[in-house]
Amino acid sequence: MFQVILKSGKDASVKRFHPWVFSGAIKKIKNEDGRESDPQEGSLVKVTDNKGNYLGAGHYQNGSIMVRILTFKEEEINESFWTGRIQEAYDLRAQLNLTDNEQTNIYRLIHAEGDGLPGLIIDYYAGTAVIQSHSIGMHYAKENIVTALKNVYGESLKAIFDKSADTLPKNGPVQIEDHYIYESEGYSSIGLEHGCQFKIDWEQGQKTGFFIDQRENRALLGSYSKDKKVLNTFCYTGGFSLAALNAGATHVDSVDASARAIDLTDENVALNGFTDKHGSFAIDTFKFFEQNDASKYDIVVLDPPAFAKHQNVKHNAVKGYKRLNATALQVMKPGALLFTFSCSQVVDSKLFYNTIMAAAIQTGRKVRVLHQVTQPADHPINIYHAESHYLKGLVLQVI
Ligand code: SAH
């Protein structure tokens, strides 16, 4: 195995179980014969400190993050390693009451760094596992991962879909199409979240097909929705819309710029029998606010896509969040609730909070913070890896 030797003093974060080794921390890389050379992208390497002491092992890749650490112990990364890790992740979801739940059979099984497996996402939809590898090493580990999934789930696993075409590095050595790795008779594309049925389109849909990370925030919206009128913008497949309808909302309007997303929302609304209480608008959210009277809603949801994916566009993202939230707060009726979110990793909770405060100041309205929310427990946050905390939300009342 190649050895990645860190510069003196650059080992502190790895010793604290931060799973990334940045290129700037590396002193040199040696092959098995002790000569300096570059490993193949995606191969397993061991990481040592300046003096050669073992720190961990992980996947090597060119770029600013050069090693994604899989283990901090001296152990073999073989089939039993993978089965152990996937079992551990499954056991946590069992502890969270997600694996045998009559109301919910959609959950995240592997949340990358949060589950100690950087570069890997696995979402579980009522018997189907959708795998997304974000690193070349995880792509090469797929056979082991598939065996591990089968070992852990047994017969109850009906299908495995690989949705990595868009998440593997664009110019890397591996280019693949999305495809089924395994399919058995009778898998279903309909899953349940808090008793609502959702058709999950993992083949064509965004990400792995559904935004599982909003499950608890949808339940919170539900708890306020009885007899209320709700506006759900950036609705995608209508998760928030259904949570409100199922909890007794009198009417929900759903808005998304994508006509395909609106079709999926309509389909899910129909699946649950709420078509007569639902309106849908395939339109840009800002245009919707311009053309419609949003003061009739008791609750408004703003759940835009990540406005910033990189540090260098953070400023524009902040402007975007401010403008969006000011637009909504400006027109909402006194007493109404705003559920507002950001899933941009680079906009942390403090910056998001301050941005929403700036939006409130701009409108001159009185605003109170009722809840500060985040991602659910099946999207665990590695405490040493602040980057795994990405979803932030505020529930506000505007007076
Ligand atoms: N709230 C959703 C997830 C939102 S994902 C859920 O609970 O599942 C973000 C969505 O915003 C995508 O469906 C995308 O099509 C939509 N979108 C992006 N820009 C938009 C805009 N300017 N106006 C309306 N929708 C937009």
Short mmCIF file of C-alpha atoms and ligand atoms in Angstrom, two decimals:
data_model
loop_
_atom_site.label_atom_id
_atom_site.label_comp_id
_atom_site.label_asym_id
_atom_site.label_seq_id
_atom_site.Cartn_x
_atom_site.Cartn_y
_atom_site.Cartn_z
CA MET A 1 0.00 0.00 0.00
CA PHE A 2 1.25 3.51 -0.77
CA GLN A 3 2.18 5.63 2.22
CA VAL A 4 1.05 9.26 2.46
CA ILE A 5 3.36 11.07 4.87
CA LEU A 6 2.05 14.25 6.44
CA LYS A 7 4.10 17.34 7.15
CA SER A 8 5.15 17.88 10.71
CA GLY A 9 2.28 19.55 12.61
CA LYS A 10 -0.27 18.72 9.90
CA ASP A 11 -1.45 15.56 11.62
CA ALA A 12 -3.56 17.22 14.34
CA SER A 13 -6.86 17.17 12.49
CA VAL A 14 -6.46 13.51 11.43
CA LYS A 15 -5.64 12.61 15.02
CA ARG A 16 -8.93 14.30 15.93
CA PHE A 17 -10.73 12.01 13.45
CA HIS A 18 -11.29 14.62 10.76
CA PRO A 19 -11.57 12.33 7.72
CA TRP A 20 -9.97 14.53 5.03
CA VAL A 21 -6.30 14.98 4.18
CA PHE A 22 -5.74 18.13 2.13
CA SER A 23 -2.98 18.31 -0.47
CA GLY A 24 -1.23 21.06 1.51
CA ALA A 25 -0.76 18.72 4.49
CA ILE A 26 1.18 16.12 2.52
CA LYS A 27 4.97 16.00 2.71
CA LYS A 28 5.49 13.11 0.31
CA ILE A 29 4.00 9.88 -0.96
CA LYS A 30 5.99 6.65 -1.21
CA ASN A 31 5.18 3.42 -2.99
CA GLU A 32 5.68 -0.11 -1.55
CA ASP A 33 9.39 0.04 -2.44
CA GLY A 34 9.87 3.26 -0.53
CA ARG A 35 10.29 5.37 -3.69
CA GLU A 36 8.40 8.62 -4.14
CA SER A 37 5.54 8.19 -6.59
CA ASP A 38 1.84 8.96 -7.10
CA PRO A 39 -0.79 6.32 -6.33
CA GLN A 40 -3.62 5.45 -8.72
CA GLU A 41 -6.71 7.55 -8.12
CA GLY A 42 -9.20 5.60 -6.05
CA SER A 43 -6.63 3.27 -4.49
CA LEU A 44 -6.31 2.62 -0.77
CA VAL A 45 -3.39 4.38 0.89
CA LYS A 46 -2.14 4.53 4.45
CA VAL A 47 -1.56 7.86 6.13
CA THR A 48 1.27 8.38 8.59
CA ASP A 49 2.70 11.31 10.49
CA ASN A 50 6.07 12.81 9.72
CA LYS A 51 7.81 10.10 11.73
CA GLY A 52 6.03 7.21 10.04
CA ASN A 53 3.46 6.53 12.78
CA TYR A 54 0.23 5.10 11.39
CA LEU A 55 -2.79 7.46 11.47
CA GLY A 56 -5.34 5.81 9.22
CA ALA A 57 -6.15 4.46 5.76
CA GLY A 58 -8.38 5.78 3.03
CA HIS A 59 -9.08 6.49 -0.62
CA TYR A 60 -6.61 8.53 -2.63
CA GLN A 61 -7.78 11.06 -5.22
CA ASN A 62 -6.27 14.06 -7.01
CA GLY A 63 -7.67 17.42 -5.95
CA SER A 64 -7.62 19.52 -2.84
CA ILE A 65 -8.89 16.64 -0.66
CA MET A 66 -6.33 13.95 -1.45
CA VAL A 67 -7.23 11.24 1.05
CA ARG A 68 -10.68 10.41 2.42
CA ILE A 69 -10.03 8.35 5.53
CA LEU A 70 -12.09 5.20 6.08
CA THR A 71 -10.45 3.96 9.23
CA PHE A 72 -8.24 5.29 11.99
CA LYS A 73 -7.41 1.76 13.14
CA GLU A 74 -4.93 -0.72 11.67
CA GLU A 75 -7.39 -3.04 9.97
CA GLU A 76 -7.95 -4.58 6.56
CA ILE A 77 -10.45 -2.88 4.32
CA ASN A 78 -12.13 -6.06 3.07
CA GLU A 79 -15.63 -7.46 2.76
CA SER A 80 -16.02 -7.91 6.49
CA PHE A 81 -14.95 -4.29 7.06
CA TRP A 82 -17.72 -3.13 4.72
CA THR A 83 -20.34 -5.42 6.20
CA GLY A 84 -19.37 -4.21 9.68
CA ARG A 85 -19.66 -0.56 8.71
CA ILE A 86 -22.99 -0.96 6.94
CA GLN A 87 -24.34 -3.01 9.85
CA GLU A 88 -23.26 -0.27 12.26
CA ALA A 89 -25.08 2.33 10.17
CA TYR A 90 -28.16 0.10 9.95
CA ASP A 91 -28.13 -0.43 13.72
CA LEU A 92 -28.18 3.33 14.26
CA ARG A 93 -31.22 3.66 11.98
CA ALA A 94 -32.85 0.80 13.92
CA GLN A 95 -32.15 2.70 17.14
CA LEU A 96 -33.78 5.76 15.53
CA ASN A 97 -36.90 3.63 14.88
CA LEU A 98 -36.56 3.94 11.11
CA THR A 99 -35.98 0.34 10.02
CA ASP A 100 -39.26 -1.15 11.23
CA ASN A 101 -41.68 1.73 11.17
CA GLU A 102 -45.22 1.52 9.79
CA GLN A 103 -45.36 5.22 8.98
CA THR A 104 -41.91 5.75 7.45
CA ASN A 105 -39.81 3.46 5.27
CA ILE A 106 -37.62 6.11 3.66
CA TYR A 107 -34.33 6.96 5.37
CA ARG A 108 -30.66 7.69 4.78
CA LEU A 109 -28.53 4.64 5.57
CA ILE A 110 -25.08 6.15 4.91
CA HIS A 111 -24.42 9.85 5.33
CA ALA A 112 -20.82 9.99 4.13
CA GLU A 113 -18.51 11.49 6.79
CA GLY A 114 -21.36 11.38 9.33
CA ASP A 115 -21.19 7.58 9.09
CA GLY A 116 -17.41 7.44 8.79
CA LEU A 117 -17.53 6.71 5.06
CA PRO A 118 -16.51 9.87 3.20
CA GLY A 119 -17.59 9.87 -0.43
CA LEU A 120 -20.57 7.54 0.03
CA ILE A 121 -24.30 8.22 0.27
CA ILE A 122 -26.86 5.42 0.45
CA ASP A 123 -30.56 6.21 0.68
CA TYR A 124 -33.13 3.52 1.42
CA TYR A 125 -36.56 3.66 -0.20
CA ALA A 126 -38.97 0.92 0.86
CA GLY A 127 -36.69 -1.96 -0.14
CA THR A 128 -34.47 -0.20 -2.68
CA ALA A 129 -31.00 1.10 -1.84
CA VAL A 130 -29.83 4.01 -3.98
CA ILE A 131 -26.04 4.38 -3.89
CA GLN A 132 -24.24 7.57 -4.76
CA SER A 133 -20.45 7.55 -4.84
CA HIS A 134 -18.78 10.94 -4.75
CA SER A 135 -15.24 9.58 -4.92
CA ILE A 136 -13.41 7.21 -7.23
CA GLY A 137 -12.40 5.00 -4.30
CA MET A 138 -16.03 4.51 -3.35
CA HIS A 139 -16.81 3.55 -6.92
CA TYR A 140 -14.11 0.87 -6.81
CA ALA A 141 -15.47 -0.38 -3.47
CA LYS A 142 -18.93 -0.89 -4.92
CA GLU A 143 -18.77 -4.66 -5.18
CA ASN A 144 -17.96 -4.91 -1.47
CA ILE A 145 -20.65 -2.37 -0.64
CA VAL A 146 -23.27 -4.32 -2.58
CA THR A 147 -22.31 -7.58 -0.84
CA ALA A 148 -22.42 -5.78 2.50
CA LEU A 149 -25.90 -4.40 1.77
CA LYS A 150 -27.12 -7.89 0.89
CA ASN A 151 -25.52 -9.32 4.04
CA VAL A 152 -27.21 -6.71 6.23
CA TYR A 153 -30.67 -6.60 4.63
CA GLY A 154 -31.00 -10.17 3.35
CA GLU A 155 -34.18 -10.90 1.39
CA SER A 156 -35.81 -7.61 2.32
CA LEU A 157 -33.54 -5.76 -0.11
CA LYS A 158 -35.34 -5.74 -3.47
CA ALA A 159 -33.14 -3.52 -5.63
CA ILE A 160 -29.89 -1.56 -5.70
CA PHE A 161 -29.57 1.42 -8.02
CA ASP A 162 -26.27 3.19 -8.68
CA LYS A 163 -26.93 6.92 -9.12
CA SER A 164 -23.32 8.08 -9.45
CA ALA A 165 -23.09 9.31 -13.06
CA ASP A 166 -23.26 12.96 -11.97
CA THR A 167 -21.41 12.72 -8.67
CA LEU A 168 -18.13 11.07 -9.69
CA PRO A 169 -15.41 13.58 -10.68
CA LYS A 170 -16.12 14.91 -14.20
CA ASN A 171 -12.60 14.43 -15.56
CA GLY A 172 -11.63 11.41 -13.51
CA PRO A 173 -10.78 7.90 -14.72
CA VAL A 174 -14.32 6.57 -14.14
CA GLN A 175 -17.34 7.65 -16.17
CA ILE A 176 -20.49 5.60 -15.73
CA GLU A 177 -24.20 5.66 -16.51
CA ASP A 178 -26.76 5.38 -13.72
CA HIS A 179 -27.88 1.75 -13.57
CA TYR A 180 -29.43 -1.05 -11.54
CA ILE A 181 -26.79 -3.22 -9.88
CA TYR A 182 -29.42 -5.61 -8.61
CA GLU A 183 -33.16 -6.02 -9.19
CA SER A 184 -35.52 -8.63 -7.86
CA GLU A 185 -39.21 -9.22 -8.47
CA GLY A 186 -41.67 -6.78 -7.03
CA TYR A 187 -39.70 -3.77 -5.83
CA SER A 188 -41.82 -0.72 -5.32
CA SER A 189 -41.09 2.89 -6.14
CA ILE A 190 -43.63 4.06 -3.56
CA GLY A 191 -42.31 4.86 -0.10
CA LEU A 192 -43.86 6.20 3.07
CA GLU A 193 -42.92 9.22 5.16
CA HIS A 194 -44.99 9.89 8.28
CA GLY A 195 -47.87 8.03 6.66
CA CYS A 196 -47.78 9.97 3.34
CA GLN A 197 -47.08 8.02 0.18
CA PHE A 198 -44.41 9.27 -2.21
CA LYS A 199 -43.46 7.97 -5.61
CA ILE A 200 -39.66 8.12 -5.67
CA ASP A 201 -38.03 8.60 -9.06
CA TRP A 202 -34.46 7.57 -8.29
CA GLU A 203 -33.79 6.96 -11.99
CA GLN A 204 -34.46 10.50 -13.23
CA GLY A 205 -35.04 12.58 -10.08
CA GLN A 206 -32.69 15.04 -8.39
CA LYS A 207 -30.07 13.64 -5.97
CA THR A 208 -31.20 10.10 -5.09
CA GLY A 209 -34.84 10.98 -5.85
CA PHE A 210 -36.16 12.54 -2.66
CA PHE A 211 -35.05 15.10 -0.06
CA ILE A 212 -35.10 12.81 2.97
CA ASP A 213 -33.31 15.42 5.06
CA GLN A 214 -36.50 17.48 5.53
CA ARG A 215 -38.51 14.68 7.18
CA GLU A 216 -38.63 16.15 10.69
CA ASN A 217 -39.14 19.68 9.43
CA ARG A 218 -42.09 18.47 7.36
CA ALA A 219 -43.54 16.92 10.52
CA LEU A 220 -43.05 20.25 12.31
CA LEU A 221 -44.87 22.03 9.48
CA GLY A 222 -47.64 19.44 9.80
CA SER A 223 -48.02 20.25 13.48
CA TYR A 224 -49.00 23.84 12.58
CA SER A 225 -51.05 23.13 9.45
CA LYS A 226 -54.51 22.04 10.58
CA ASP A 227 -57.15 24.31 9.02
CA LYS A 228 -54.43 26.50 7.53
CA LYS A 229 -53.57 27.76 4.04
CA VAL A 230 -50.01 26.88 3.10
CA LEU A 231 -47.67 28.03 0.33
CA ASN A 232 -44.81 25.61 -0.41
CA THR A 233 -42.19 27.12 -2.73
CA PHE A 234 -39.29 25.12 -4.23
CA CYS A 235 -41.58 22.13 -3.62
CA TYR A 236 -39.74 19.51 -5.77
CA THR A 237 -41.79 16.32 -5.13
CA GLY A 238 -44.17 18.03 -2.70
CA GLY A 239 -42.81 16.74 0.62
CA PHE A 240 -43.88 19.78 2.63
CA SER A 241 -47.15 20.07 0.69
CA LEU A 242 -48.18 16.55 1.66
CA ALA A 243 -47.11 16.96 5.27
CA ALA A 244 -49.43 19.99 5.48
CA LEU A 245 -52.32 18.34 3.63
CA ASN A 246 -52.07 15.14 5.64
CA ALA A 247 -52.19 17.18 8.84
CA GLY A 248 -55.44 18.88 7.80
CA ALA A 249 -54.46 22.01 5.87
CA THR A 250 -57.49 23.49 4.06
CA HIS A 251 -55.46 24.31 0.96
CA VAL A 252 -51.83 24.07 -0.21
CA ASP A 253 -50.26 25.78 -3.21
CA SER A 254 -46.99 24.30 -4.47
CA VAL A 255 -44.47 26.22 -6.57
CA ASP A 256 -41.43 24.95 -8.48
CA ALA A 257 -39.62 26.33 -11.53
CA SER A 258 -39.37 22.81 -12.94
CA ALA A 259 -42.48 21.50 -14.73
CA ARG A 260 -41.24 17.97 -14.07
CA ALA A 261 -41.12 18.66 -10.31
CA ILE A 262 -44.66 20.02 -10.43
CA ASP A 263 -45.81 16.85 -12.23
CA LEU A 264 -44.21 14.75 -9.49
CA THR A 265 -45.87 16.87 -6.80
CA ASP A 266 -49.27 16.56 -8.52
CA GLU A 267 -48.78 12.82 -8.77
CA ASN A 268 -47.94 12.52 -5.06
CA VAL A 269 -50.86 14.75 -4.07
CA ALA A 270 -53.21 12.54 -6.13
CA LEU A 271 -51.68 9.37 -4.68
CA ASN A 272 -52.73 10.56 -1.24
CA GLY A 273 -56.18 11.78 -2.33
CA PHE A 274 -55.74 15.54 -1.82
CA THR A 275 -56.09 16.89 -5.36
CA ASP A 276 -59.13 19.06 -4.54
CA LYS A 277 -57.18 20.92 -1.84
CA HIS A 278 -54.09 21.59 -3.91
CA GLY A 279 -52.92 24.12 -6.50
CA SER A 280 -49.66 23.84 -8.42
CA PHE A 281 -47.59 26.46 -10.20
CA ALA A 282 -44.68 25.67 -12.51
CA ILE A 283 -43.06 29.09 -12.14
CA ASP A 284 -40.04 30.84 -10.64
CA THR A 285 -40.69 31.61 -6.96
CA PHE A 286 -39.90 35.33 -7.33
CA LYS A 287 -42.38 35.56 -10.23
CA PHE A 288 -44.98 33.75 -8.14
CA PHE A 289 -44.63 36.37 -5.40
CA GLU A 290 -44.91 39.14 -8.02
CA GLN A 291 -48.03 37.73 -9.64
CA ASN A 292 -49.95 36.35 -6.64
CA ASP A 293 -51.23 37.67 -3.35
CA ALA A 294 -49.19 35.75 -0.78
CA SER A 295 -50.89 37.56 2.13
CA LYS A 296 -53.62 34.94 2.03
CA TYR A 297 -51.37 32.19 3.39
CA ASP A 298 -51.01 31.28 7.06
CA ILE A 299 -47.72 29.49 6.44
CA VAL A 300 -45.05 29.93 3.76
CA VAL A 301 -42.20 27.49 3.06
CA LEU A 302 -38.97 28.59 1.32
CA ASP A 303 -36.64 25.65 0.61
CA PRO A 304 -34.39 26.76 -2.27
CA PRO A 305 -31.56 24.68 -3.74
CA ALA A 306 -28.05 25.41 -2.43
CA PHE A 307 -27.40 28.99 -3.56
CA ALA A 308 -23.67 28.51 -2.89
CA LYS A 309 -21.74 25.34 -3.53
CA HIS A 310 -18.32 26.99 -3.12
CA GLN A 311 -16.78 29.60 -0.85
CA ASN A 312 -16.18 32.01 -3.73
CA VAL A 313 -19.89 32.39 -4.46
CA LYS A 314 -20.87 32.75 -0.80
CA HIS A 315 -21.48 36.48 -1.13
CA ASN A 316 -23.96 36.01 -3.98
CA ALA A 317 -25.68 33.24 -2.06
CA VAL A 318 -26.16 35.48 0.94
CA LYS A 319 -27.67 38.14 -1.33
CA GLY A 320 -29.98 35.50 -2.82
CA TYR A 321 -31.22 34.29 0.59
CA LYS A 322 -31.74 37.86 1.74
CA ARG A 323 -33.73 38.84 -1.32
CA LEU A 324 -35.86 35.69 -1.24
CA ASN A 325 -36.69 35.97 2.45
CA ALA A 326 -37.35 39.71 2.27
CA THR A 327 -39.73 39.10 -0.64
CA ALA A 328 -41.75 36.64 1.44
CA LEU A 329 -41.61 38.51 4.77
CA GLN A 330 -42.69 41.74 3.06
CA VAL A 331 -46.04 40.38 1.94
CA MET A 332 -46.96 37.82 4.59
CA LYS A 333 -49.95 38.56 6.77
CA PRO A 334 -49.46 39.44 10.45
CA GLY A 335 -49.19 36.28 12.55
CA ALA A 336 -48.18 34.07 9.61
CA LEU A 337 -45.31 31.57 9.89
CA LEU A 338 -42.29 31.34 7.60
CA PHE A 339 -40.38 28.06 7.31
CA THR A 340 -37.09 29.07 5.70
CA PHE A 341 -34.10 26.86 4.87
CA SER A 342 -30.60 26.79 3.47
CA CYS A 343 -28.76 23.63 2.43
CA SER A 344 -25.57 25.49 1.37
CA GLN A 345 -22.67 23.98 3.28
CA VAL A 346 -20.64 27.19 3.08
CA VAL A 347 -23.41 29.30 4.62
CA ASP A 348 -23.22 28.22 8.27
CA SER A 349 -26.07 28.60 10.76
CA LYS A 350 -24.79 31.89 12.13
CA LEU A 351 -24.45 33.44 8.69
CA PHE A 352 -27.87 32.12 7.70
CA TYR A 353 -29.43 33.57 10.86
CA ASN A 354 -27.80 36.94 10.27
CA THR A 355 -28.89 36.93 6.64
CA ILE A 356 -32.50 36.30 7.63
CA MET A 357 -32.19 39.07 10.23
CA ALA A 358 -30.96 41.42 7.50
CA ALA A 359 -33.97 40.45 5.38
CA ALA A 360 -36.30 41.16 8.30
CA ILE A 361 -34.66 44.55 8.91
CA GLN A 362 -35.08 45.41 5.24
CA THR A 363 -38.83 44.80 5.43
CA GLY A 364 -39.27 46.73 8.68
CA ARG A 365 -41.48 43.94 10.05
CA LYS A 366 -41.34 42.48 13.54
CA VAL A 367 -40.14 38.92 13.33
CA ARG A 368 -39.74 36.26 16.02
CA VAL A 369 -37.74 33.04 15.81
CA LEU A 370 -39.86 30.09 16.96
CA HIS A 371 -37.62 27.18 15.97
CA GLN A 372 -34.06 26.69 14.79
CA VAL A 373 -33.94 23.39 12.96
CA THR A 374 -31.48 21.20 11.12
CA GLN A 375 -31.06 17.81 9.45
CA PRO A 376 -32.51 14.66 11.08
CA ALA A 377 -30.58 12.00 12.99
CA ASP A 378 -30.22 9.69 9.99
CA HIS A 379 -28.01 12.48 8.55
CA PRO A 380 -25.62 12.42 11.52
CA ILE A 381 -22.94 15.06 11.91
CA ASN A 382 -19.38 13.95 12.59
CA ILE A 383 -18.51 16.30 15.45
CA TYR A 384 -14.93 16.69 14.13
CA HIS A 385 -16.13 17.51 10.63
CA ALA A 386 -18.21 20.68 10.76
CA GLU A 387 -18.84 20.37 7.00
CA SER A 388 -21.32 17.51 7.56
CA HIS A 389 -23.73 20.01 9.15
CA TYR A 390 -25.35 21.50 6.07
CA LEU A 391 -29.09 21.94 6.58
CA LYS A 392 -30.24 24.98 8.49
CA GLY A 393 -33.77 26.19 8.99
CA LEU A 394 -35.67 28.83 10.92
CA VAL A 395 -39.34 28.94 11.69
CA LEU A 396 -40.35 32.56 12.06
CA GLN A 397 -43.49 34.38 12.98
CA VAL A 398 -43.97 37.73 11.32
CA ILE A 399 -46.06 40.28 13.15
N1 SAH B 1 -38.51 21.31 -0.67
C1 SAH B 1 -38.18 20.17 -1.49
C2 SAH B 1 -36.76 20.16 -1.97
C3 SAH B 1 -36.34 21.40 -2.72
S1 SAH B 1 -35.08 21.13 -3.88
C4 SAH B 1 -38.53 18.89 -0.77
O1 SAH B 1 -38.95 18.95 0.40
O2 SAH B 1 -38.38 17.83 -1.35
C5 SAH B 1 -35.06 22.65 -4.72
C6 SAH B 1 -36.14 22.80 -5.78
O3 SAH B 1 -36.14 24.17 -6.18
C7 SAH B 1 -35.92 22.00 -7.06
O4 SAH B 1 -37.04 21.19 -7.30
C8 SAH B 1 -35.79 23.07 -8.18
O5 SAH B 1 -36.45 22.69 -9.38
C9 SAH B 1 -36.47 24.25 -7.55
N2 SAH B 1 -36.06 25.58 -8.02
C10 SAH B 1 -34.80 26.02 -8.30
N3 SAH B 1 -34.82 27.34 -8.58
C11 SAH B 1 -36.11 27.74 -8.48
C12 SAH B 1 -36.77 29.00 -8.62
N4 SAH B 1 -36.09 30.10 -8.93
N5 SAH B 1 -38.09 29.06 -8.41
C13 SAH B 1 -38.79 27.92 -8.07
N6 SAH B 1 -38.21 26.72 -7.93
C14 SAH B 1 -36.89 26.63 -8.13
#
